[in-house]
Amino acid sequence: DAVAIVLFKTFLKYYDPAGPDLGRAEIPTAMLAFMNVTVLSILVGIGLGLVVSFIYRHTSLSDFPKFETSLLFLFCYCCYATAEAIGLSGIMALFFNGMVLSHYNSYNLSRTAHVTSEQIFATLATITE
């Protein structure tokens, strides 16, 4: 889904209802723009995921499970908002941020925050489907 949104946004830039169709000369430029948005979105997601994991690892947030869980959601939203603010794909950045956080940050969460976060994310996933 995220790739389809990035493709749509890329080709929307070249859409002109009054003008001619997308020409051969514009296709490489459009594909380059698509690759640029994709790669930079992935880098934003991975980079912010590593920063968040570093913060959780080197602070005593595990002493405050409520703040720990709340900040996890805020950091995820921050990743989405950052990518969208600079013209990238927030969904793609958030996807890779989630992959990094699930791999690196799950070990840094307290047991209470870990279980709570899993349950909240599972509930939200069920509701949105």
PDB file of C-alpha atoms in Angstrom:
ATOM      1  CA  ASP A   1       0.000   0.000   0.000  1.00  0.00           C
ATOM      2  CA  ALA A   2       2.790   2.416   0.867  1.00  0.00           C
ATOM      3  CA  VAL A   3       4.462   1.853  -2.500  1.00  0.00           C
ATOM      4  CA  ALA A   4       1.184   2.535  -4.293  1.00  0.00           C
ATOM      5  CA  ILE A   5       0.783   5.811  -2.408  1.00  0.00           C
ATOM      6  CA  VAL A   6       4.324   6.881  -3.289  1.00  0.00           C
ATOM      7  CA  LEU A   7       3.747   5.993  -6.954  1.00  0.00           C
ATOM      8  CA  PHE A   8       0.461   7.897  -6.975  1.00  0.00           C
ATOM      9  CA  LYS A   9       2.047  11.004  -5.454  1.00  0.00           C
ATOM     10  CA  THR A  10       4.936  10.797  -7.906  1.00  0.00           C
ATOM     11  CA  PHE A  11       2.773  10.524 -11.016  1.00  0.00           C
ATOM     12  CA  LEU A  12       0.315  13.119  -9.709  1.00  0.00           C
ATOM     13  CA  LYS A  13       3.103  15.675 -10.055  1.00  0.00           C
ATOM     14  CA  TYR A  14       3.240  14.944 -13.790  1.00  0.00           C
ATOM     15  CA  TYR A  15      -0.514  14.803 -14.362  1.00  0.00           C
ATOM     16  CA  ASP A  16      -1.976  17.595 -16.429  1.00  0.00           C
ATOM     17  CA  PRO A  17      -5.587  17.063 -17.563  1.00  0.00           C
ATOM     18  CA  ALA A  18      -5.297  19.701 -20.291  1.00  0.00           C
ATOM     19  CA  GLY A  19      -1.888  18.657 -21.507  1.00  0.00           C
ATOM     20  CA  PRO A  20      -0.464  15.614 -23.236  1.00  0.00           C
ATOM     21  CA  ASP A  21       0.175  12.283 -21.581  1.00  0.00           C
ATOM     22  CA  LEU A  22       3.396  11.456 -19.790  1.00  0.00           C
ATOM     23  CA  GLY A  23       6.137  11.489 -22.412  1.00  0.00           C
ATOM     24  CA  ARG A  24       9.155   9.262 -22.802  1.00  0.00           C
ATOM     25  CA  ALA A  25      11.460  12.001 -21.600  1.00  0.00           C
ATOM     26  CA  GLU A  26       9.565  12.386 -18.319  1.00  0.00           C
ATOM     27  CA  ILE A  27       9.452   8.693 -17.395  1.00  0.00           C
ATOM     28  CA  PRO A  28      13.082   8.451 -16.169  1.00  0.00           C
ATOM     29  CA  THR A  29      12.585  11.635 -14.141  1.00  0.00           C
ATOM     30  CA  ALA A  30       9.408  10.238 -12.589  1.00  0.00           C
ATOM     31  CA  MET A  31      11.094   6.937 -11.755  1.00  0.00           C
ATOM     32  CA  LEU A  32      14.049   8.785 -10.223  1.00  0.00           C
ATOM     33  CA  ALA A  33      11.660  10.857  -8.107  1.00  0.00           C
ATOM     34  CA  PHE A  34       9.905   7.649  -6.997  1.00  0.00           C
ATOM     35  CA  MET A  35      13.204   6.020  -6.018  1.00  0.00           C
ATOM     36  CA  ASN A  36      14.308   9.200  -4.247  1.00  0.00           C
ATOM     37  CA  VAL A  37      11.144   9.374  -2.121  1.00  0.00           C
ATOM     38  CA  THR A  38      11.281   5.641  -1.398  1.00  0.00           C
ATOM     39  CA  VAL A  39      14.930   5.522  -0.322  1.00  0.00           C
ATOM     40  CA  LEU A  40      14.761   8.716   1.720  1.00  0.00           C
ATOM     41  CA  SER A  41      11.567   7.558   3.462  1.00  0.00           C
ATOM     42  CA  ILE A  42      13.260   4.292   4.386  1.00  0.00           C
ATOM     43  CA  LEU A  43      16.298   6.167   5.700  1.00  0.00           C
ATOM     44  CA  VAL A  44      14.141   8.506   7.804  1.00  0.00           C
ATOM     45  CA  GLY A  45      12.297   5.542   9.317  1.00  0.00           C
ATOM     46  CA  ILE A  46      15.444   3.580  10.070  1.00  0.00           C
ATOM     47  CA  GLY A  47      17.338   6.630  11.337  1.00  0.00           C
ATOM     48  CA  LEU A  48      14.609   7.755  13.716  1.00  0.00           C
ATOM     49  CA  GLY A  49      14.081   4.175  14.871  1.00  0.00           C
ATOM     50  CA  LEU A  50      17.745   3.907  15.805  1.00  0.00           C
ATOM     51  CA  VAL A  51      17.643   7.268  17.590  1.00  0.00           C
ATOM     52  CA  VAL A  52      14.593   6.187  19.606  1.00  0.00           C
ATOM     53  CA  SER A  53      16.246   2.867  20.480  1.00  0.00           C
ATOM     54  CA  PHE A  54      19.350   4.764  21.619  1.00  0.00           C
ATOM     55  CA  ILE A  55      17.221   7.050  23.797  1.00  0.00           C
ATOM     56  CA  TYR A  56      15.421   4.126  25.408  1.00  0.00           C
ATOM     57  CA  ARG A  57      18.668   2.257  25.943  1.00  0.00           C
ATOM     58  CA  HIS A  58      20.567   5.096  27.614  1.00  0.00           C
ATOM     59  CA  THR A  59      17.856   6.637  29.799  1.00  0.00           C
ATOM     60  CA  SER A  60      15.905   5.404  32.788  1.00  0.00           C
ATOM     61  CA  LEU A  61      12.510   5.503  31.091  1.00  0.00           C
ATOM     62  CA  SER A  62      11.888   1.918  32.196  1.00  0.00           C
ATOM     63  CA  ASP A  63      11.272   3.266  35.699  1.00  0.00           C
ATOM     64  CA  PHE A  64       8.150   5.002  34.358  1.00  0.00           C
ATOM     65  CA  PRO A  65       6.128   2.517  32.240  1.00  0.00           C
ATOM     66  CA  LYS A  66       3.308   4.985  31.494  1.00  0.00           C
ATOM     67  CA  PHE A  67       5.719   7.540  30.074  1.00  0.00           C
ATOM     68  CA  GLU A  68       7.630   4.808  28.299  1.00  0.00           C
ATOM     69  CA  THR A  69       4.529   3.602  26.467  1.00  0.00           C
ATOM     70  CA  SER A  70       3.298   7.127  25.756  1.00  0.00           C
ATOM     71  CA  LEU A  71       6.640   8.202  24.355  1.00  0.00           C
ATOM     72  CA  LEU A  72       6.758   5.127  22.133  1.00  0.00           C
ATOM     73  CA  PHE A  73       3.526   6.225  20.450  1.00  0.00           C
ATOM     74  CA  LEU A  74       4.706   9.825  20.214  1.00  0.00           C
ATOM     75  CA  PHE A  75       8.025   8.801  18.664  1.00  0.00           C
ATOM     76  CA  CYS A  76       6.156   6.742  16.064  1.00  0.00           C
ATOM     77  CA  TYR A  77       3.929   9.696  15.242  1.00  0.00           C
ATOM     78  CA  CYS A  78       7.016  11.934  15.131  1.00  0.00           C
ATOM     79  CA  CYS A  79       8.521   9.662  12.487  1.00  0.00           C
ATOM     80  CA  TYR A  80       5.357   9.848  10.374  1.00  0.00           C
ATOM     81  CA  ALA A  81       5.050  13.624  10.770  1.00  0.00           C
ATOM     82  CA  THR A  82       8.734  14.229  10.015  1.00  0.00           C
ATOM     83  CA  ALA A  83       8.609  12.262   6.774  1.00  0.00           C
ATOM     84  CA  GLU A  84       5.407  13.976   5.652  1.00  0.00           C
ATOM     85  CA  ALA A  85       6.743  17.422   6.587  1.00  0.00           C
ATOM     86  CA  ILE A  86       9.762  17.036   4.312  1.00  0.00           C
ATOM     87  CA  GLY A  87       7.708  15.677   1.412  1.00  0.00           C
ATOM     88  CA  LEU A  88       8.400  11.966   1.829  1.00  0.00           C
ATOM     89  CA  SER A  89       6.120   9.012   2.516  1.00  0.00           C
ATOM     90  CA  GLY A  90       5.113   8.972   6.168  1.00  0.00           C
ATOM     91  CA  ILE A  91       3.589   5.516   5.888  1.00  0.00           C
ATOM     92  CA  MET A  92       6.752   4.004   4.448  1.00  0.00           C
ATOM     93  CA  ALA A  93       8.927   5.744   7.065  1.00  0.00           C
ATOM     94  CA  LEU A  94       6.606   4.538   9.826  1.00  0.00           C
ATOM     95  CA  PHE A  95       6.734   0.969   8.489  1.00  0.00           C
ATOM     96  CA  PHE A  96      10.528   0.838   8.610  1.00  0.00           C
ATOM     97  CA  ASN A  97      10.559   2.674  11.930  1.00  0.00           C
ATOM     98  CA  GLY A  98       8.307  -0.056  13.321  1.00  0.00           C
ATOM     99  CA  MET A  99      10.604  -2.763  11.994  1.00  0.00           C
ATOM    100  CA  VAL A 100      13.639  -1.163  13.637  1.00  0.00           C
ATOM    101  CA  LEU A 101      11.798  -0.568  16.912  1.00  0.00           C
ATOM    102  CA  SER A 102      10.477  -4.131  17.042  1.00  0.00           C
ATOM    103  CA  HIS A 103      13.973  -5.493  16.457  1.00  0.00           C
ATOM    104  CA  TYR A 104      16.061  -3.193  18.658  1.00  0.00           C
ATOM    105  CA  ASN A 105      13.764  -1.384  21.075  1.00  0.00           C
ATOM    106  CA  SER A 106      11.684  -4.286  22.387  1.00  0.00           C
ATOM    107  CA  TYR A 107      14.653  -5.323  24.551  1.00  0.00           C
ATOM    108  CA  ASN A 108      14.902  -1.822  26.017  1.00  0.00           C
ATOM    109  CA  LEU A 109      11.282  -1.640  27.204  1.00  0.00           C
ATOM    110  CA  SER A 110      10.231  -2.661  30.684  1.00  0.00           C
ATOM    111  CA  ARG A 111       8.056  -5.752  30.869  1.00  0.00           C
ATOM    112  CA  THR A 112       4.972  -3.678  31.703  1.00  0.00           C
ATOM    113  CA  ALA A 113       5.504  -1.262  28.808  1.00  0.00           C
ATOM    114  CA  HIS A 114       6.305  -4.121  26.437  1.00  0.00           C
ATOM    115  CA  VAL A 115       3.061  -5.990  27.162  1.00  0.00           C
ATOM    116  CA  THR A 116       0.999  -2.795  27.181  1.00  0.00           C
ATOM    117  CA  SER A 117       2.429  -1.600  23.869  1.00  0.00           C
ATOM    118  CA  GLU A 118       1.861  -4.977  22.221  1.00  0.00           C
ATOM    119  CA  GLN A 119      -1.757  -5.061  23.400  1.00  0.00           C
ATOM    120  CA  ILE A 120      -2.482  -1.494  22.317  1.00  0.00           C
ATOM    121  CA  PHE A 121      -0.908  -1.976  18.867  1.00  0.00           C
ATOM    122  CA  ALA A 122      -2.751  -5.298  18.409  1.00  0.00           C
ATOM    123  CA  THR A 123      -6.045  -3.677  19.393  1.00  0.00           C
ATOM    124  CA  LEU A 124      -5.508  -0.754  17.018  1.00  0.00           C
ATOM    125  CA  ALA A 125      -4.573  -3.136  14.201  1.00  0.00           C
ATOM    126  CA  THR A 126      -7.743  -5.148  14.754  1.00  0.00           C
ATOM    127  CA  ILE A 127      -9.930  -2.046  14.870  1.00  0.00           C
ATOM    128  CA  THR A 128      -8.452  -0.531  11.701  1.00  0.00           C
ATOM    129  CA  GLU A 129      -8.933  -3.693   9.702  1.00  0.00           C
TER     130      GLU A 129
END
